[in-house]
Amino acid sequence: MTNEAKDLNVLYIVGDGFRPEEYFYSKEEVENGGFKVITAGKQKIVPARIIPGMPTSTNADITFNNIGFDKQEYCAVVVPGGSPGWENLYKNEKVMEILKNAQKKNLLIASICASPAVLAKAGILKGKKATIYPGMGEYLSSKGAIAVDVEERFENKTVIIKDKNFITGNGPWASRKFGKAIVEELNKKFKNNRQTIRQ
């Protein structure tokens, strides 16, 4: 049985103005789980929303225009949120194309905070249960998704929803649990693969 480490790449789609906790904390969990993170941005330097004590940007390994599932294999696509990061992804047609292609390949697709709205706009959450930043449920239900625990009373309360190949989280307070959930799902799928690689 021959498997290659390229199967274990996790693609992060990061918008300008992303919430740094949602990117850095979940990324740390994913990398600690043994997966390689490849970060994609509109440009090579992606500015973060300013949060005291957190980094103000990250470097992208590739740009959105250079993402091709025929060029690079991925096991998951992750979309951090934060404002204005999610809005910048929401209006980016290349991002919509990337997400649709990821769904066609049945990759694990994970999104947190307001960014499940981006998945919903891409049309890939129809009929799926998902959560989103409290108070934003209409962004899901209006696109045919089943909105779960989206009321404002869930602010600062961690909600993680799994449905088929989707994982959604509801805010920056859920960042580490969100990352752990990604690792848990990938471990189920790639357990034998990873054991082979490490031998």
Short mmCIF file of C-alpha atoms in Angstrom, two decimals:
data_model
loop_
_atom_site.label_atom_id
_atom_site.label_comp_id
_atom_site.label_asym_id
_atom_site.label_seq_id
_atom_site.Cartn_x
_atom_site.Cartn_y
_atom_site.Cartn_z
CA MET A 1 0.00 0.00 0.00
CA THR A 2 1.57 3.29 -1.10
CA ASN A 3 0.24 6.64 0.04
CA GLU A 4 1.81 10.06 -0.26
CA ALA A 5 1.89 12.92 2.22
CA LYS A 6 0.32 15.20 -0.40
CA ASP A 7 -3.01 13.60 0.50
CA LEU A 8 -2.77 15.31 3.89
CA ASN A 9 -2.75 18.93 2.75
CA VAL A 10 -5.39 21.22 4.26
CA LEU A 11 -6.19 24.33 2.22
CA TYR A 12 -7.07 27.47 4.19
CA ILE A 13 -9.01 30.12 2.23
CA VAL A 14 -8.30 33.40 4.05
CA GLY A 15 -9.94 36.74 3.27
CA ASP A 16 -8.43 40.18 3.88
CA GLY A 17 -9.55 41.21 7.36
CA PHE A 18 -9.85 37.66 8.73
CA ARG A 19 -10.30 37.03 12.44
CA PRO A 20 -6.82 35.93 13.58
CA GLU A 21 -7.97 33.55 16.32
CA GLU A 22 -10.03 31.57 13.83
CA TYR A 23 -7.06 31.16 11.53
CA PHE A 24 -4.09 30.81 13.86
CA TYR A 25 -5.71 28.73 16.63
CA SER A 26 -7.48 26.28 14.33
CA LYS A 27 -4.38 26.05 12.10
CA GLU A 28 -2.27 25.16 15.13
CA GLU A 29 -4.68 22.35 16.03
CA VAL A 30 -4.66 21.04 12.45
CA GLU A 31 -0.86 21.11 12.24
CA ASN A 32 -0.53 19.48 15.66
CA GLY A 33 -2.80 16.77 14.30
CA GLY A 34 -0.18 15.95 11.67
CA PHE A 35 -1.62 17.73 8.65
CA LYS A 36 0.11 20.28 6.45
CA VAL A 37 -1.67 23.64 6.09
CA ILE A 38 -1.45 25.52 2.80
CA THR A 39 -2.75 29.08 3.12
CA ALA A 40 -4.36 30.85 0.18
CA GLY A 41 -5.11 34.57 -0.02
CA LYS A 42 -6.05 37.10 -2.65
CA GLN A 43 -2.45 38.29 -2.44
CA LYS A 44 0.71 36.93 -0.81
CA ILE A 45 0.25 38.97 2.39
CA VAL A 46 -3.19 38.70 3.98
CA PRO A 47 -4.03 41.42 6.54
CA ALA A 48 -5.93 40.36 9.65
CA ARG A 49 -8.58 42.20 11.59
CA ILE A 50 -6.76 43.99 14.40
CA ILE A 51 -7.21 42.09 17.66
CA PRO A 52 -4.94 43.05 20.61
CA GLY A 53 -2.22 40.49 21.18
CA MET A 54 -2.78 38.70 17.87
CA PRO A 55 -0.74 38.80 14.64
CA THR A 56 -1.82 41.48 12.18
CA SER A 57 -1.33 39.42 9.01
CA THR A 58 -0.30 36.08 7.60
CA ASN A 59 1.67 35.03 4.55
CA ALA A 60 -0.15 33.11 1.85
CA ASP A 61 1.57 30.12 0.26
CA ILE A 62 -0.52 30.58 -2.88
CA THR A 63 -3.07 33.03 -4.24
CA PHE A 64 -6.69 32.22 -5.05
CA ASN A 65 -5.93 32.38 -8.76
CA ASN A 66 -3.27 29.70 -8.41
CA ILE A 67 -5.44 27.15 -6.63
CA GLY A 68 -6.06 24.14 -8.82
CA PHE A 69 -7.21 20.79 -7.54
CA ASP A 70 -5.50 19.26 -10.57
CA LYS A 71 -2.17 20.82 -9.48
CA GLN A 72 -2.30 19.98 -5.77
CA GLU A 73 -4.18 17.40 -3.75
CA TYR A 74 -6.02 18.40 -0.59
CA CYS A 75 -8.01 16.49 1.99
CA ALA A 76 -9.89 19.52 3.33
CA VAL A 77 -10.73 23.17 2.73
CA VAL A 78 -11.07 25.51 5.73
CA VAL A 79 -12.59 29.00 5.65
CA PRO A 80 -11.97 31.26 8.69
CA GLY A 81 -14.33 34.18 9.22
CA GLY A 82 -14.20 37.59 10.83
CA SER A 83 -15.28 40.92 9.41
CA PRO A 84 -14.45 42.17 6.82
CA GLY A 85 -12.73 38.90 5.90
CA TRP A 86 -15.89 36.95 5.22
CA GLU A 87 -17.42 39.76 3.15
CA ASN A 88 -14.34 39.84 0.95
CA LEU A 89 -14.66 36.10 0.34
CA TYR A 90 -18.44 36.39 -0.15
CA LYS A 91 -18.02 38.67 -3.17
CA ASN A 92 -15.08 36.80 -4.70
CA GLU A 93 -16.18 34.63 -7.64
CA LYS A 94 -12.91 32.70 -7.64
CA VAL A 95 -13.59 31.62 -4.06
CA MET A 96 -17.06 30.44 -5.09
CA GLU A 97 -15.49 28.35 -7.84
CA ILE A 98 -12.93 26.85 -5.44
CA LEU A 99 -15.63 25.83 -2.97
CA LYS A 100 -17.81 24.26 -5.66
CA ASN A 101 -14.84 22.26 -6.91
CA ALA A 102 -14.01 21.14 -3.37
CA GLN A 103 -17.56 19.87 -2.96
CA LYS A 104 -17.41 18.02 -6.30
CA LYS A 105 -14.34 16.23 -4.95
CA ASN A 106 -16.19 15.48 -1.69
CA LEU A 107 -13.46 17.09 0.41
CA LEU A 108 -14.03 17.95 4.04
CA ILE A 109 -15.15 21.60 4.04
CA ALA A 110 -15.00 23.53 7.32
CA SER A 111 -16.04 27.12 8.03
CA ILE A 112 -16.36 29.26 11.14
CA CYS A 113 -17.93 32.50 12.37
CA ALA A 114 -19.64 34.37 9.49
CA SER A 115 -17.94 32.37 6.75
CA PRO A 116 -20.58 29.63 6.53
CA ALA A 117 -22.43 32.37 4.63
CA VAL A 118 -19.74 32.04 1.96
CA LEU A 119 -20.38 28.30 1.67
CA ALA A 120 -24.12 28.94 1.49
CA LYS A 121 -23.68 31.47 -1.30
CA ALA A 122 -21.64 28.91 -3.24
CA GLY A 123 -24.72 26.68 -3.11
CA ILE A 124 -23.01 23.78 -1.35
CA LEU A 125 -24.92 23.88 1.96
CA LYS A 126 -28.39 23.17 0.56
CA GLY A 127 -30.15 20.68 2.80
CA LYS A 128 -27.21 20.57 5.23
CA LYS A 129 -27.26 21.50 8.90
CA ALA A 130 -24.88 24.36 9.70
CA THR A 131 -24.26 27.06 12.26
CA ILE A 132 -22.97 30.61 11.83
CA TYR A 133 -22.12 33.69 13.89
CA PRO A 134 -25.08 34.43 16.20
CA GLY A 135 -27.76 36.52 14.52
CA MET A 136 -26.73 35.65 10.95
CA GLY A 137 -28.93 32.61 10.41
CA GLU A 138 -30.75 34.18 7.48
CA TYR A 139 -27.58 33.89 5.40
CA LEU A 140 -27.93 30.12 5.71
CA SER A 141 -31.67 29.58 5.52
CA SER A 142 -32.09 31.89 2.53
CA LYS A 143 -29.76 29.60 0.56
CA GLY A 144 -31.44 26.36 1.56
CA ALA A 145 -29.25 25.36 4.50
CA ILE A 146 -30.68 24.24 7.85
CA ALA A 147 -29.55 26.86 10.38
CA VAL A 148 -28.78 25.44 13.84
CA ASP A 149 -28.17 27.38 17.08
CA VAL A 150 -27.83 30.73 15.29
CA GLU A 151 -29.71 32.94 17.73
CA GLU A 152 -27.90 35.81 19.44
CA ARG A 153 -28.11 33.98 22.77
CA PHE A 154 -25.36 31.66 21.49
CA GLU A 155 -22.76 34.43 21.43
CA ASN A 156 -19.64 33.26 23.33
CA LYS A 157 -21.11 29.74 23.50
CA THR A 158 -19.26 27.21 21.39
CA VAL A 159 -21.35 25.51 18.72
CA ILE A 160 -19.82 23.02 16.27
CA ILE A 161 -22.09 21.31 13.74
CA LYS A 162 -21.07 18.36 11.58
CA ASP A 163 -23.16 17.20 8.62
CA LYS A 164 -21.82 14.90 5.93
CA ASN A 165 -18.52 16.44 4.76
CA PHE A 166 -19.16 19.82 6.42
CA ILE A 167 -18.06 21.27 9.75
CA THR A 168 -19.24 24.71 10.87
CA GLY A 169 -18.43 26.71 14.00
CA ASN A 170 -20.10 29.84 15.32
CA GLY A 171 -17.39 32.29 16.34
CA PRO A 172 -13.82 33.02 17.46
CA TRP A 173 -14.50 31.53 20.90
CA ALA A 174 -14.94 28.15 19.12
CA SER A 175 -11.64 28.30 17.22
CA ARG A 176 -9.70 25.56 19.01
CA LYS A 177 -12.64 23.18 19.21
CA PHE A 178 -13.26 23.87 15.52
CA GLY A 179 -9.67 22.90 14.73
CA LYS A 180 -9.92 19.75 16.84
CA ALA A 181 -13.14 18.79 15.03
CA ILE A 182 -11.36 19.08 11.68
CA VAL A 183 -8.55 16.81 12.89
CA GLU A 184 -11.04 14.31 14.31
CA GLU A 185 -12.88 14.00 10.99
CA LEU A 186 -9.68 13.76 8.96
CA ASN A 187 -8.30 11.10 11.30
CA LYS A 188 -11.36 8.96 10.60
CA LYS A 189 -10.76 9.23 6.86
CA PHE A 190 -6.97 9.06 6.76
CA LYS A 191 -6.05 6.82 9.68
CA ASN A 192 -4.55 4.04 7.54
CA ASN A 193 -2.95 6.56 5.18
CA ARG A 194 -1.16 8.37 7.99
CA GLN A 195 0.10 5.16 9.60
CA THR A 196 1.66 4.19 6.28
CA ILE A 197 3.35 7.58 5.87
CA ARG A 198 4.89 7.46 9.33
CA GLN A 199 6.42 3.99 8.91
#
